PDB file of C-alpha atoms in Angstrom:
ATOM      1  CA  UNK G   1     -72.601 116.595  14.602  1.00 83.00           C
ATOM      2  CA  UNK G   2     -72.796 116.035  18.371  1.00 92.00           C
ATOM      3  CA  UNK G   3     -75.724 116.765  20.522  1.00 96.00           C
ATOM      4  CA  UNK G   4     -75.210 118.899  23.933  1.00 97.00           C
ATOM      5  CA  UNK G   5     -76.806 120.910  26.635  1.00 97.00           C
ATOM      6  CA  UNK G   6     -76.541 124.534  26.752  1.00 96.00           C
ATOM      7  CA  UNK G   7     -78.189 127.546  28.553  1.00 93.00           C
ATOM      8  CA  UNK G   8     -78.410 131.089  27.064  1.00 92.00           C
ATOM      9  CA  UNK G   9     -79.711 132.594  30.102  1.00 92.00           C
ATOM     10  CA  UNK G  10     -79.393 131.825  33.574  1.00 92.00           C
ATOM     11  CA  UNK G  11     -82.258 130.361  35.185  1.00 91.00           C
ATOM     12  CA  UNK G  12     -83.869 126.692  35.956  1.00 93.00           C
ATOM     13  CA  UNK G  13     -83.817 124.396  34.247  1.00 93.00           C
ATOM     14  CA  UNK G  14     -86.706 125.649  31.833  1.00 92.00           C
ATOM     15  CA  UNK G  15     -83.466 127.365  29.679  1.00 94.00           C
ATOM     16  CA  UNK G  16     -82.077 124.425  29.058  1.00 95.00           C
ATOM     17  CA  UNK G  17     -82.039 122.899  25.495  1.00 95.00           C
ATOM     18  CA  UNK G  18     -80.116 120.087  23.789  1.00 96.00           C
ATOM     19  CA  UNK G  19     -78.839 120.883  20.307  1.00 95.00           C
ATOM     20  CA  UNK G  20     -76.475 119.504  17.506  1.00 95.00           C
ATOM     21  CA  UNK G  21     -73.057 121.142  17.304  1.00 94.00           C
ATOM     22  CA  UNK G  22     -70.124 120.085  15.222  1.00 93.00           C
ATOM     23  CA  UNK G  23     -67.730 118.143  17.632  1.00 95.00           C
ATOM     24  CA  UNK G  24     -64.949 119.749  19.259  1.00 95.00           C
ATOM     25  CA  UNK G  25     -61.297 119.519  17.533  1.00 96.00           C
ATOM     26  CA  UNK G  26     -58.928 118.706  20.421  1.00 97.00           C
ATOM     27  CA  UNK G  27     -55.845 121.185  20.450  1.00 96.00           C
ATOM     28  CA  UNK G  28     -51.929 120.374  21.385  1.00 97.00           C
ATOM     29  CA  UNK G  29     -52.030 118.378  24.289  1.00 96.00           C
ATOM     30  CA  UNK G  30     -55.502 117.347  24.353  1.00 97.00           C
ATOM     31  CA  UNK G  31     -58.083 114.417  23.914  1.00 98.00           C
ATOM     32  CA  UNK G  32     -61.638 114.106  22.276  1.00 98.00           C
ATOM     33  CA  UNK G  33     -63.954 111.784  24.308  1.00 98.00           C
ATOM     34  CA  UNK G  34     -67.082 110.204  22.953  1.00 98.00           C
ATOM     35  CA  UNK G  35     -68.517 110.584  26.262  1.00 98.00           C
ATOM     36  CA  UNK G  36     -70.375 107.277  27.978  1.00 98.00           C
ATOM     37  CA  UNK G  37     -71.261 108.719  30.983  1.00 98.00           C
ATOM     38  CA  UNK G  38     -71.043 112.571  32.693  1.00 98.00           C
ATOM     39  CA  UNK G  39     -71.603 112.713  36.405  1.00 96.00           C
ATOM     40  CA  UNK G  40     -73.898 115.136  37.724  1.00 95.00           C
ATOM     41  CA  UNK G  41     -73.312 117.784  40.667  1.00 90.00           C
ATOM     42  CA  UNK G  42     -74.713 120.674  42.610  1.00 85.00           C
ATOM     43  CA  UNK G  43     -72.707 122.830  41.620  1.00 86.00           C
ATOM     44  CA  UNK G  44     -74.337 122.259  37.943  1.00 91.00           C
ATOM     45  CA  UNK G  45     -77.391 123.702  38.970  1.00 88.00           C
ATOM     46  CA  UNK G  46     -75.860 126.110  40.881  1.00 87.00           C
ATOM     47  CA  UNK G  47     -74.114 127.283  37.732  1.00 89.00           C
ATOM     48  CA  UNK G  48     -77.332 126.890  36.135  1.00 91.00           C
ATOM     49  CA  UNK G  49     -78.905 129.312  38.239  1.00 89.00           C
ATOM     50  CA  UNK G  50     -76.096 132.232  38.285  1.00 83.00           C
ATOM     51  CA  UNK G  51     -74.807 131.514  42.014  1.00 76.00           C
ATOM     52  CA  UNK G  52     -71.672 131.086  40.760  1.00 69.00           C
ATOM     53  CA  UNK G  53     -71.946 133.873  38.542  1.00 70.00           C
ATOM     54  CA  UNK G  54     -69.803 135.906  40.199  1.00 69.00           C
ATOM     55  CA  UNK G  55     -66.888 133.634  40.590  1.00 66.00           C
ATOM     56  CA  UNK G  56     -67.545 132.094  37.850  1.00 72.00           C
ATOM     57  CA  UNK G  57     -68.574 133.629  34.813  1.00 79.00           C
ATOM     58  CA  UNK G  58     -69.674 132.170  31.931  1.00 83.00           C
ATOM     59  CA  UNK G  59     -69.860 133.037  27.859  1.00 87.00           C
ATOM     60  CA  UNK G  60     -73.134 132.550  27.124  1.00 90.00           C
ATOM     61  CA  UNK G  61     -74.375 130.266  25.544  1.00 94.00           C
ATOM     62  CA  UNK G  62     -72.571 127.713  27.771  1.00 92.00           C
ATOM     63  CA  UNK G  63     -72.899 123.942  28.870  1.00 95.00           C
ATOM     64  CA  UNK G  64     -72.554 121.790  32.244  1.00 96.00           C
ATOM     65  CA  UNK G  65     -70.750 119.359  33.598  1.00 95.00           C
ATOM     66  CA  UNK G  66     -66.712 118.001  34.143  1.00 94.00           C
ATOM     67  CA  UNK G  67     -66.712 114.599  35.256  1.00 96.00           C
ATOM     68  CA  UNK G  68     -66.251 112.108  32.186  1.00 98.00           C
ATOM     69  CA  UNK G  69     -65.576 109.156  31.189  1.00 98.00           C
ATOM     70  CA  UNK G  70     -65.451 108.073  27.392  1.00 98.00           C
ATOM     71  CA  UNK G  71     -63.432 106.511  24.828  1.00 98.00           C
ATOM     72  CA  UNK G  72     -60.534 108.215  23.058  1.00 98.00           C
ATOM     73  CA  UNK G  73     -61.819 109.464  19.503  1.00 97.00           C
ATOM     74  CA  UNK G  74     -59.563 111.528  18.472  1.00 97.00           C
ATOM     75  CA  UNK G  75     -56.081 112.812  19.984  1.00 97.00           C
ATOM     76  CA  UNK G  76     -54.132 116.433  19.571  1.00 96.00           C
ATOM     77  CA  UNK G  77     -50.310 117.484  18.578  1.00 96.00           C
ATOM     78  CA  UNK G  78     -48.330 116.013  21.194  1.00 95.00           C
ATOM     79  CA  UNK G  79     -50.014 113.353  23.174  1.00 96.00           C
ATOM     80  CA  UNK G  80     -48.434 110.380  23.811  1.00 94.00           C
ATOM     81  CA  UNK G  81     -50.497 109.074  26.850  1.00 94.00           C
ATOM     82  CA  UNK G  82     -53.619 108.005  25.382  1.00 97.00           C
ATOM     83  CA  UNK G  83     -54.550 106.831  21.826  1.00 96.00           C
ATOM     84  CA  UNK G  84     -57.460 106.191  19.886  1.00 98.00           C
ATOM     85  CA  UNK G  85     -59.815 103.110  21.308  1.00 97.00           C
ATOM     86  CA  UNK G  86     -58.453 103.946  25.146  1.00 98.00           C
ATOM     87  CA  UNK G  87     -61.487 104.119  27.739  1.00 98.00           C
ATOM     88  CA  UNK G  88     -60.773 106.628  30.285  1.00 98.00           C
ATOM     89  CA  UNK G  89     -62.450 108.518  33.085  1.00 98.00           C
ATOM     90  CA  UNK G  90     -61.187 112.090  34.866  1.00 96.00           C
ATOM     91  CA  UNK G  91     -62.447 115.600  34.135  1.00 95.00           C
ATOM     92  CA  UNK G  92     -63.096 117.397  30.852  1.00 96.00           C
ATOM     93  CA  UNK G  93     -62.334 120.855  29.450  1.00 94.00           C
ATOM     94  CA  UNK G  94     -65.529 121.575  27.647  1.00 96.00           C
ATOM     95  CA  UNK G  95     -69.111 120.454  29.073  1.00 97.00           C
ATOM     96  CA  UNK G  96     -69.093 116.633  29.736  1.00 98.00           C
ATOM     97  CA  UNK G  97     -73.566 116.690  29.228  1.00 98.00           C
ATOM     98  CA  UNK G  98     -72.516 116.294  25.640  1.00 98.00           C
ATOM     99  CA  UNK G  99     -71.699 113.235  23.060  1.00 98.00           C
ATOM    100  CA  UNK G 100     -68.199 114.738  22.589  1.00 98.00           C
ATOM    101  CA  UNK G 101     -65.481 116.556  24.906  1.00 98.00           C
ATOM    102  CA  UNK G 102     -62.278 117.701  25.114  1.00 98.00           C
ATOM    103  CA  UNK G 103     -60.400 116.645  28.143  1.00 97.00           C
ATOM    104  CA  UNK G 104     -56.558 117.121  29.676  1.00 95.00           C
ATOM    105  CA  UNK G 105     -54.950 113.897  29.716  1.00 95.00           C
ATOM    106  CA  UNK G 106     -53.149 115.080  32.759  1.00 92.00           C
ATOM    107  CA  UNK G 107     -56.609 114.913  34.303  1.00 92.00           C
ATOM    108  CA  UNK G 108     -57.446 111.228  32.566  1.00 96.00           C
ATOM    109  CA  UNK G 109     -56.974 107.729  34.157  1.00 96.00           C
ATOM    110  CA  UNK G 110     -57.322 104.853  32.209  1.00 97.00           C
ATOM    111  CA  UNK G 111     -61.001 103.064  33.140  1.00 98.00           C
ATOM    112  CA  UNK G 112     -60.514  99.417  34.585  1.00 96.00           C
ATOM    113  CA  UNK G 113     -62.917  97.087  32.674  1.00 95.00           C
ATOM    114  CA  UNK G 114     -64.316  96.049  35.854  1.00 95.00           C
ATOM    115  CA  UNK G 115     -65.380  99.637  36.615  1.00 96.00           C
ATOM    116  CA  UNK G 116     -68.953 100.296  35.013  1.00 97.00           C
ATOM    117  CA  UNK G 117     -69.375 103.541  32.728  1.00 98.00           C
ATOM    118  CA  UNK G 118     -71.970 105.267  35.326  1.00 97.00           C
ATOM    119  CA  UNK G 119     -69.399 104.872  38.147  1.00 97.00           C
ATOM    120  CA  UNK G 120     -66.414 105.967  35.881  1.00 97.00           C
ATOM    121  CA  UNK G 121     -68.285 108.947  35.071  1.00 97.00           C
ATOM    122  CA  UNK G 122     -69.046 109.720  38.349  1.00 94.00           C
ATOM    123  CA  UNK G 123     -65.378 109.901  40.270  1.00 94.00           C
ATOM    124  CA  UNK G 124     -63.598 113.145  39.425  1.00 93.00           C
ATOM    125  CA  UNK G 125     -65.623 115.928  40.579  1.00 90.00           C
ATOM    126  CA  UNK G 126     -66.555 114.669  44.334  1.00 90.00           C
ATOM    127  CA  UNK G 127     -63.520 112.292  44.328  1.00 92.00           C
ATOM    128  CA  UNK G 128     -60.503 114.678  43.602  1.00 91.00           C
ATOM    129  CA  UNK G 129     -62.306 116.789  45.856  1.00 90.00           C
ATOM    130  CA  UNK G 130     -62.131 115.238  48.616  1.00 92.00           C
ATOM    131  CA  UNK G 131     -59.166 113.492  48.081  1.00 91.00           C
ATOM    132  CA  UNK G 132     -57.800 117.162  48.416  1.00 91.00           C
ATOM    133  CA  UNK G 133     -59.786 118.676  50.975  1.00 91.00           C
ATOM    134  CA  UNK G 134     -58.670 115.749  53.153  1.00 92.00           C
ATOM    135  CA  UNK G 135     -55.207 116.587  52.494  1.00 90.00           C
ATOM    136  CA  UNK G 136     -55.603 120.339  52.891  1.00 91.00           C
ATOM    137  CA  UNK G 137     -57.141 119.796  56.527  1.00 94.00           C
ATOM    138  CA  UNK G 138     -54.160 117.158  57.303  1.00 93.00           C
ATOM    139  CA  UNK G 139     -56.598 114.443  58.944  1.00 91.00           C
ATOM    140  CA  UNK G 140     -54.188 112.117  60.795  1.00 90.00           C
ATOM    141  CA  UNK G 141     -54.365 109.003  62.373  1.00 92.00           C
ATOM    142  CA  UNK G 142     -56.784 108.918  65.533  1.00 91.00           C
ATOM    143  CA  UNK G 143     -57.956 111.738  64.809  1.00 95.00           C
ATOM    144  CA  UNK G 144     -61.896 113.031  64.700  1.00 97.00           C
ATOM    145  CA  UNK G 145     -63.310 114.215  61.364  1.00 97.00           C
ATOM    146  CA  UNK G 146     -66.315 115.842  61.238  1.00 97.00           C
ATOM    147  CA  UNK G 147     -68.166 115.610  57.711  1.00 96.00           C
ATOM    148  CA  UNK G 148     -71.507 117.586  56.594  1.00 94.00           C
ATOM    149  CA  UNK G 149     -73.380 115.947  54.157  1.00 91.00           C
ATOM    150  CA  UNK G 150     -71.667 112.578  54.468  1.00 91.00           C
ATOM    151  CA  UNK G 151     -74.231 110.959  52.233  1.00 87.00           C
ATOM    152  CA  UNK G 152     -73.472 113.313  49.847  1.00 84.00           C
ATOM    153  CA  UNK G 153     -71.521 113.460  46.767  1.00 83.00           C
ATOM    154  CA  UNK G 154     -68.456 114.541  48.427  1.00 88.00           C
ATOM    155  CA  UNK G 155     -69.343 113.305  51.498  1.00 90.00           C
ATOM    156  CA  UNK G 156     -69.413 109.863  50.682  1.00 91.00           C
ATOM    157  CA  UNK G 157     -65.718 109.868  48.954  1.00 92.00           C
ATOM    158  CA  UNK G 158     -63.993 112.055  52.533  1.00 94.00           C
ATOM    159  CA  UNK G 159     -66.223 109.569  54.574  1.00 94.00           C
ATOM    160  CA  UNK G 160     -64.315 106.298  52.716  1.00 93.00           C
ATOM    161  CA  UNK G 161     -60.942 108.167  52.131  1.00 93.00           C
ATOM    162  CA  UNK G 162     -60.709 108.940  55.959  1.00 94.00           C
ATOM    163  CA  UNK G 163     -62.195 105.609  57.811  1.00 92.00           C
ATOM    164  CA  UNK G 164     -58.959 104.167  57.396  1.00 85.00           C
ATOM    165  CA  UNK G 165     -57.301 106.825  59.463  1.00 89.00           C
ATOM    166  CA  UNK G 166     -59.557 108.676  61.178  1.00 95.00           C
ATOM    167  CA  UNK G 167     -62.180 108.620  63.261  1.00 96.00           C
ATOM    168  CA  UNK G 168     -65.586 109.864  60.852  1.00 97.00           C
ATOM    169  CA  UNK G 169     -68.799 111.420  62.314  1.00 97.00           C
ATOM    170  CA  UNK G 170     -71.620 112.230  59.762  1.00 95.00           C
ATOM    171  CA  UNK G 171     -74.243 114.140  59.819  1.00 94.00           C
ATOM    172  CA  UNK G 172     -77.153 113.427  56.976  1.00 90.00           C
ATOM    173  CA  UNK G 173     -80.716 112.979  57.472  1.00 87.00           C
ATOM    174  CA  UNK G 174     -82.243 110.053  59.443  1.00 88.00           C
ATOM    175  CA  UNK G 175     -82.962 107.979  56.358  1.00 87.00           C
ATOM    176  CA  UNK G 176     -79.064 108.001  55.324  1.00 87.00           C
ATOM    177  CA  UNK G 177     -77.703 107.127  58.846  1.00 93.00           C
ATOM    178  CA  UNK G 178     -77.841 102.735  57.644  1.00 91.00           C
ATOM    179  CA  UNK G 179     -75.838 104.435  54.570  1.00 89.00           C
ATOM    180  CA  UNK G 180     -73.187 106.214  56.460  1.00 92.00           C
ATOM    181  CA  UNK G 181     -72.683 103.235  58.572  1.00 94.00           C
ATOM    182  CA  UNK G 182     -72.007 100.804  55.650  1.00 92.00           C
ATOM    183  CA  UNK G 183     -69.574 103.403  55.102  1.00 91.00           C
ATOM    184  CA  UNK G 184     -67.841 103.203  58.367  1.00 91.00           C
ATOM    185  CA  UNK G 185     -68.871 106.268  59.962  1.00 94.00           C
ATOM    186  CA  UNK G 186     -71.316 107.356  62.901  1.00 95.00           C
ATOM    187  CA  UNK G 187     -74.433 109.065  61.751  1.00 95.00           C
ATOM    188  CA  UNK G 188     -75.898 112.082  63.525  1.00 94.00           C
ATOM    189  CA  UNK G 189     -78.503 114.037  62.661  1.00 93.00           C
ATOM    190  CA  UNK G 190     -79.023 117.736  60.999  1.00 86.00           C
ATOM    191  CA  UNK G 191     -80.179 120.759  62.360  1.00 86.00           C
ATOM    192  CA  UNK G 192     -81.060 122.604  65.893  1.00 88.00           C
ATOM    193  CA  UNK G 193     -79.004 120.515  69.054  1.00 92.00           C
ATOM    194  CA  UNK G 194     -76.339 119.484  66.635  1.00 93.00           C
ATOM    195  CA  UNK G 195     -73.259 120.454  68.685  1.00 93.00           C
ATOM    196  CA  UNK G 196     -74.998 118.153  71.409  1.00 94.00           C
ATOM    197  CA  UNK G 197     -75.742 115.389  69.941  1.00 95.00           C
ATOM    198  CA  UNK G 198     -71.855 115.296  68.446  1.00 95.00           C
ATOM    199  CA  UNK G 199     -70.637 115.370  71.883  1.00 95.00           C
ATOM    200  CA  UNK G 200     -73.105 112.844  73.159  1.00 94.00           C
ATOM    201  CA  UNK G 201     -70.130 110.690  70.963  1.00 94.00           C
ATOM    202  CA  UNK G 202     -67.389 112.989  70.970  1.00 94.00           C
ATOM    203  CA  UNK G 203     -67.437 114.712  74.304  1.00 94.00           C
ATOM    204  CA  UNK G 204     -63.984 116.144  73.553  1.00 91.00           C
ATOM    205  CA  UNK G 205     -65.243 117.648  70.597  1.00 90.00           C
ATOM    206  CA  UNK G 206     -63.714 117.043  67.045  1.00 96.00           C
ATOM    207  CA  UNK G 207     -60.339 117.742  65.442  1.00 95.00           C
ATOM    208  CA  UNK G 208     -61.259 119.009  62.058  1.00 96.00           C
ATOM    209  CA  UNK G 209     -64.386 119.383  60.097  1.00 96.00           C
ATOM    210  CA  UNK G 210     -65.487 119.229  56.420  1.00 96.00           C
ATOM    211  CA  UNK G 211     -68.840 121.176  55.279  1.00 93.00           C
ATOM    212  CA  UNK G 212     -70.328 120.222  52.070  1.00 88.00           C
ATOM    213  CA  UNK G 213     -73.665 121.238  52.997  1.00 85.00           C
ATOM    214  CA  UNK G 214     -73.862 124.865  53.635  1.00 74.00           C
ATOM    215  CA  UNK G 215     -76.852 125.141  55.597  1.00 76.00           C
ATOM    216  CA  UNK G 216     -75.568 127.106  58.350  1.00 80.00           C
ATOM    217  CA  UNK G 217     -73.330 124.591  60.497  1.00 87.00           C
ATOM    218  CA  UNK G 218     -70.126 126.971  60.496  1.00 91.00           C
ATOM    219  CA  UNK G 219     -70.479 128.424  63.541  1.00 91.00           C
ATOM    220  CA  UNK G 220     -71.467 124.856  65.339  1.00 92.00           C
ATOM    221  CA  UNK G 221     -68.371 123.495  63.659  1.00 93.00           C
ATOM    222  CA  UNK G 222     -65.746 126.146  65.296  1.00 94.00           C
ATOM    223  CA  UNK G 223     -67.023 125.322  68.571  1.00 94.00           C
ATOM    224  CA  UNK G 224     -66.613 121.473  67.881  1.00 95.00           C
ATOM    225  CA  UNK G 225     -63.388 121.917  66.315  1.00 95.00           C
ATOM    226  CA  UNK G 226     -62.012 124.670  69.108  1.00 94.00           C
ATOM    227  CA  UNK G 227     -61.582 127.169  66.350  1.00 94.00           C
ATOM    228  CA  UNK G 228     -61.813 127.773  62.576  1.00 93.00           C
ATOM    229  CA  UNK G 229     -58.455 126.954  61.707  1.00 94.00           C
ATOM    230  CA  UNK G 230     -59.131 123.600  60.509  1.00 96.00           C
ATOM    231  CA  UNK G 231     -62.923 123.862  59.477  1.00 94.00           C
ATOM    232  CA  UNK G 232     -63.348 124.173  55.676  1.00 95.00           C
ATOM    233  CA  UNK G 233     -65.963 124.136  53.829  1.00 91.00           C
ATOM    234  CA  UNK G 234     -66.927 123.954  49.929  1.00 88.00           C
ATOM    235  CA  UNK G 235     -69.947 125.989  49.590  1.00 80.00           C
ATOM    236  CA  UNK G 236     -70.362 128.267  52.489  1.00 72.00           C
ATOM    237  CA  UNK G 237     -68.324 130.830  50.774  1.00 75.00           C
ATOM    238  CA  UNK G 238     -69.855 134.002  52.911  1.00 74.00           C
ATOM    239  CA  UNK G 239     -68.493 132.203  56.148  1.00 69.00           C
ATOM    240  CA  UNK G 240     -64.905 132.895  54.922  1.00 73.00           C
ATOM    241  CA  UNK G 241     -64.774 136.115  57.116  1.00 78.00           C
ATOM    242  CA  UNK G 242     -65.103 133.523  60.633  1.00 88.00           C
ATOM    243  CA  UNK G 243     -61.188 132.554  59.328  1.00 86.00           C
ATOM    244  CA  UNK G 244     -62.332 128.649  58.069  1.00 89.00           C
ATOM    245  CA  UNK G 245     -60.948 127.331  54.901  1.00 83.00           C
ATOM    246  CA  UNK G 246     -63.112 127.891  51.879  1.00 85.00           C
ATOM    247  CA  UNK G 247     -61.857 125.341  48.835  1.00 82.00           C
ATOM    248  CA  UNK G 248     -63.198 125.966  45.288  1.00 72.00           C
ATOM    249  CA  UNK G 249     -61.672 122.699  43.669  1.00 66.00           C
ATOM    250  CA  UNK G 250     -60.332 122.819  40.225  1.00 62.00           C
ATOM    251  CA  UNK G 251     -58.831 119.716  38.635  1.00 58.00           C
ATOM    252  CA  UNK G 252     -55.076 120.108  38.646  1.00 58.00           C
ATOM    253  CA  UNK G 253     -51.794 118.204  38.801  1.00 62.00           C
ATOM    254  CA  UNK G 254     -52.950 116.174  41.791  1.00 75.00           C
ATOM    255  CA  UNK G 255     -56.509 114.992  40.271  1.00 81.00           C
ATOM    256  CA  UNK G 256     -55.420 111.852  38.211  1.00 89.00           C
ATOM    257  CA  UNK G 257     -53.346 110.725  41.179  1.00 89.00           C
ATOM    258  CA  UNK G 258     -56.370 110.719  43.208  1.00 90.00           C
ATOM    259  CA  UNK G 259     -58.231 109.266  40.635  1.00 94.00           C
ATOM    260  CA  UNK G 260     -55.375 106.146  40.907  1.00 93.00           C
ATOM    261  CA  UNK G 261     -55.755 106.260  44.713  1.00 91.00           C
ATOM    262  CA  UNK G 262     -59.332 106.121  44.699  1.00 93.00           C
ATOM    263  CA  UNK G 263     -59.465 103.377  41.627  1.00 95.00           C
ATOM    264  CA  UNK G 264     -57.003 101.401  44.131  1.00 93.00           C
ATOM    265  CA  UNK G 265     -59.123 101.454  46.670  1.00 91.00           C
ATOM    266  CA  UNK G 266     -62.305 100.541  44.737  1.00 93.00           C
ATOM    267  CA  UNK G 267     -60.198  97.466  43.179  1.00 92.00           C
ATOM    268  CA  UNK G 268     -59.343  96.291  47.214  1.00 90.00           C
ATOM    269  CA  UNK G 269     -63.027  96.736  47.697  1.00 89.00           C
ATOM    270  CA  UNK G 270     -62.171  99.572  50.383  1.00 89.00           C
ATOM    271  CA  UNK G 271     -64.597 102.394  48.241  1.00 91.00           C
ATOM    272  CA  UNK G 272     -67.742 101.795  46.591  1.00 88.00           C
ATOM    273  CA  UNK G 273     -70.031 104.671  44.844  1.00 90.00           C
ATOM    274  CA  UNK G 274     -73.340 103.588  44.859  1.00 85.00           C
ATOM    275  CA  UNK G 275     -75.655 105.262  42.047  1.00 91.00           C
ATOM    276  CA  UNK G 276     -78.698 106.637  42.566  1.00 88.00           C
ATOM    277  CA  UNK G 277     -79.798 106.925  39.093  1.00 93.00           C
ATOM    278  CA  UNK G 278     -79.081 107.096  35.574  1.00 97.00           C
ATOM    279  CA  UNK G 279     -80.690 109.425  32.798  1.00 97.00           C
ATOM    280  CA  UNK G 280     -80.351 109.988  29.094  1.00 97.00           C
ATOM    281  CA  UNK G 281     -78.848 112.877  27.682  1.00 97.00           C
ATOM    282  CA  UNK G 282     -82.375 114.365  26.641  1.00 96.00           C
ATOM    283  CA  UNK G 283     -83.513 114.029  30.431  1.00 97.00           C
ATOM    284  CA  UNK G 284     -80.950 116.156  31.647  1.00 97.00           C
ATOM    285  CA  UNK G 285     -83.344 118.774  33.171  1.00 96.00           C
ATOM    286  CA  UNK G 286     -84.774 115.768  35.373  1.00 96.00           C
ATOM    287  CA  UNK G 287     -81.179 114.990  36.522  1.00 95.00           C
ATOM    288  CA  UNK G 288     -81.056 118.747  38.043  1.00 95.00           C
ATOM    289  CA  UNK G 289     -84.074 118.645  39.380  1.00 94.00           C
ATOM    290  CA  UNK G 290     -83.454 115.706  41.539  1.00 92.00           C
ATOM    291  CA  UNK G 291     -79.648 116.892  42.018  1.00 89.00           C
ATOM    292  CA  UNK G 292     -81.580 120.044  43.572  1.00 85.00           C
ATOM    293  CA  UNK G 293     -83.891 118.436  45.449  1.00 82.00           C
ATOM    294  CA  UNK G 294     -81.538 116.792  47.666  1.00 71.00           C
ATOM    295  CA  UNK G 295     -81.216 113.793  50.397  1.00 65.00           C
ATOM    296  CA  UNK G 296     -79.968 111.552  47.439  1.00 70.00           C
ATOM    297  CA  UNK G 297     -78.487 107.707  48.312  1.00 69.00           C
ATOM    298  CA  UNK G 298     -76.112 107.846  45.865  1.00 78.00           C
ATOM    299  CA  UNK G 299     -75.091 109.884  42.313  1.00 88.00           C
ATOM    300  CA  UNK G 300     -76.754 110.418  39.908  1.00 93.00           C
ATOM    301  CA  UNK G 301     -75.507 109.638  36.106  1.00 96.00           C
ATOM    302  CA  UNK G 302     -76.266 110.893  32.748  1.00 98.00           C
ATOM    303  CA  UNK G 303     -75.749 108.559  29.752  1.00 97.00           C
ATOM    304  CA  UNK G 304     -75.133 110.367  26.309  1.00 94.00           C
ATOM    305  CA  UNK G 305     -74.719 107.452  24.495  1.00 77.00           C
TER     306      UNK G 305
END
């Protein structure tokens, strides 16, 4: 048997339980991870809650989570990538707040020894993500990138993904700005006078932005950027009617090569992902409920084993 957390109703995090289900049996083409670490994201609480209901509905009862990493327990018709005894990190198929998953090897890297569980489980959700966002808003050299929420999950991969090309301003409260600048970007500050305070640095204004804090920057960001086309954001998904770019990431073909670019550049010392903290499975609730709360320094972890 393997222990996991589900939900039958939508709701806080009072509906959540953990309980003992056989293992999964990984299909043609798949893996079977005994999971060692399963990062933690807003948008698990926000599937928690039903926001996502809509876009994303669920068979309840239902679990959380997609960013993994594990070791290989058992392995489906077909796959020759991975075997038995390989540690690996990436996104799973089935909820990753669990002992066991299933998981796409197209969407699995192999985990460098030097790389610690937490921070293995950690990279594909934020990671991919912003390796593609990046991508999608073509940031090129000299240019000005804009980033909401730099401290934040995604934040803090688009802010140390773009330094080396880009110019990066970040907004994130005061207490982050040291943060951000370890990072290699400028820190500004949230909320009313934010369009001045970017062009107290950037009096030209900025050539793209990235929002991955939805509280109501959109229309500041068109006028910084001169126009929508090349604002996009990941959660403001009623804004998509100004013209921005709204990106609902789903690990594909591109995620395990961003996984090896972003592995590369944490090997070269380029990228670091600081934690924040670690829980145990059973704890999982308390991992929301600081997810939720916010103004984080780092992410936060759970450990199943």
């Amino acid at each position: 048997m393997s222990l996991t957390v589900q939900f039958s109703e939508y709701g806080s995090t009072d509906v959540l339980s953990v309980v003992d289900v056989p293992p999964p049996t990984p299909g043609p083409g798949q893996v079977r991870l005994a999971v060692r670490a399963a990062g933690v994201n807003p948008i698990d609480w926000k599937i928690l809650r039903g926001y996502m209901s809509q876009v994303m509905p669920l068979d309840l009862p239902a679990g959380l989570g997609s960013d993994v990493a594990g070791v290989v327990d058992q392995v489906g018709e077909g796959v020759t990538a991975f075997e038995v005894g390989d540690e690996v990190l990436g996104a799973s198929i089935t909820p990753s707040y669990a002992q066991s998953a299933l998981a796409d090897p197209a969407v699995l890297v192999a985990k460098p020894a030097s790389v610690p569980w937490e921070v293995a489980g950690s990279l594909a959700g934020p990671g991919i993500t912003a390796w593609e966002v990046l991508d999608k808003l073509k940031i090129a050299k000299g240019e000005t990138l804009l980033v909401h929420a730099a401290a934040g999950g995604v934040g803090t991969f688009a802010v140390q993904l773009a330094v080396a090309r880009a110019r990066v301003i970040g907004t994130a409260s005061e207490s982050n700005h040291e943060q951000l600048r370890s990072l290699g970007a400028e820190p500004v500050t949230y909320g009313e006078g934010l369009v001045d305070r970017v062009r107290a640095i950037a009096p030209q204004g900025v050539d793209a932005v990235l929002d991955a804090s939805g509280r109501g920057e959109i229309p500041d960001s068109i006028e910084l950027a001169g126009g929508p086309a090349r604002v996009l954001t990941l959660v403001a998904f009623d804004a998509a009617d100004t013209g921005i770019q709204v990106h609902m990431s789903a690990p594909g073909e591109s995620g395990a090569q961003a996984l090896r670019d972003i592995l590369s550049l944490m090997e070269k010392g380029r990228l670091r992902v600081p934690i924040w903290r670690t829980f145990p499975l059973a704890e999982a609730a308390d991992a929301l409920q600081v997810s939720q709360a916010g103004h984080l320094g780092g992410k936060i972890v759970l450990l199943p084993a």
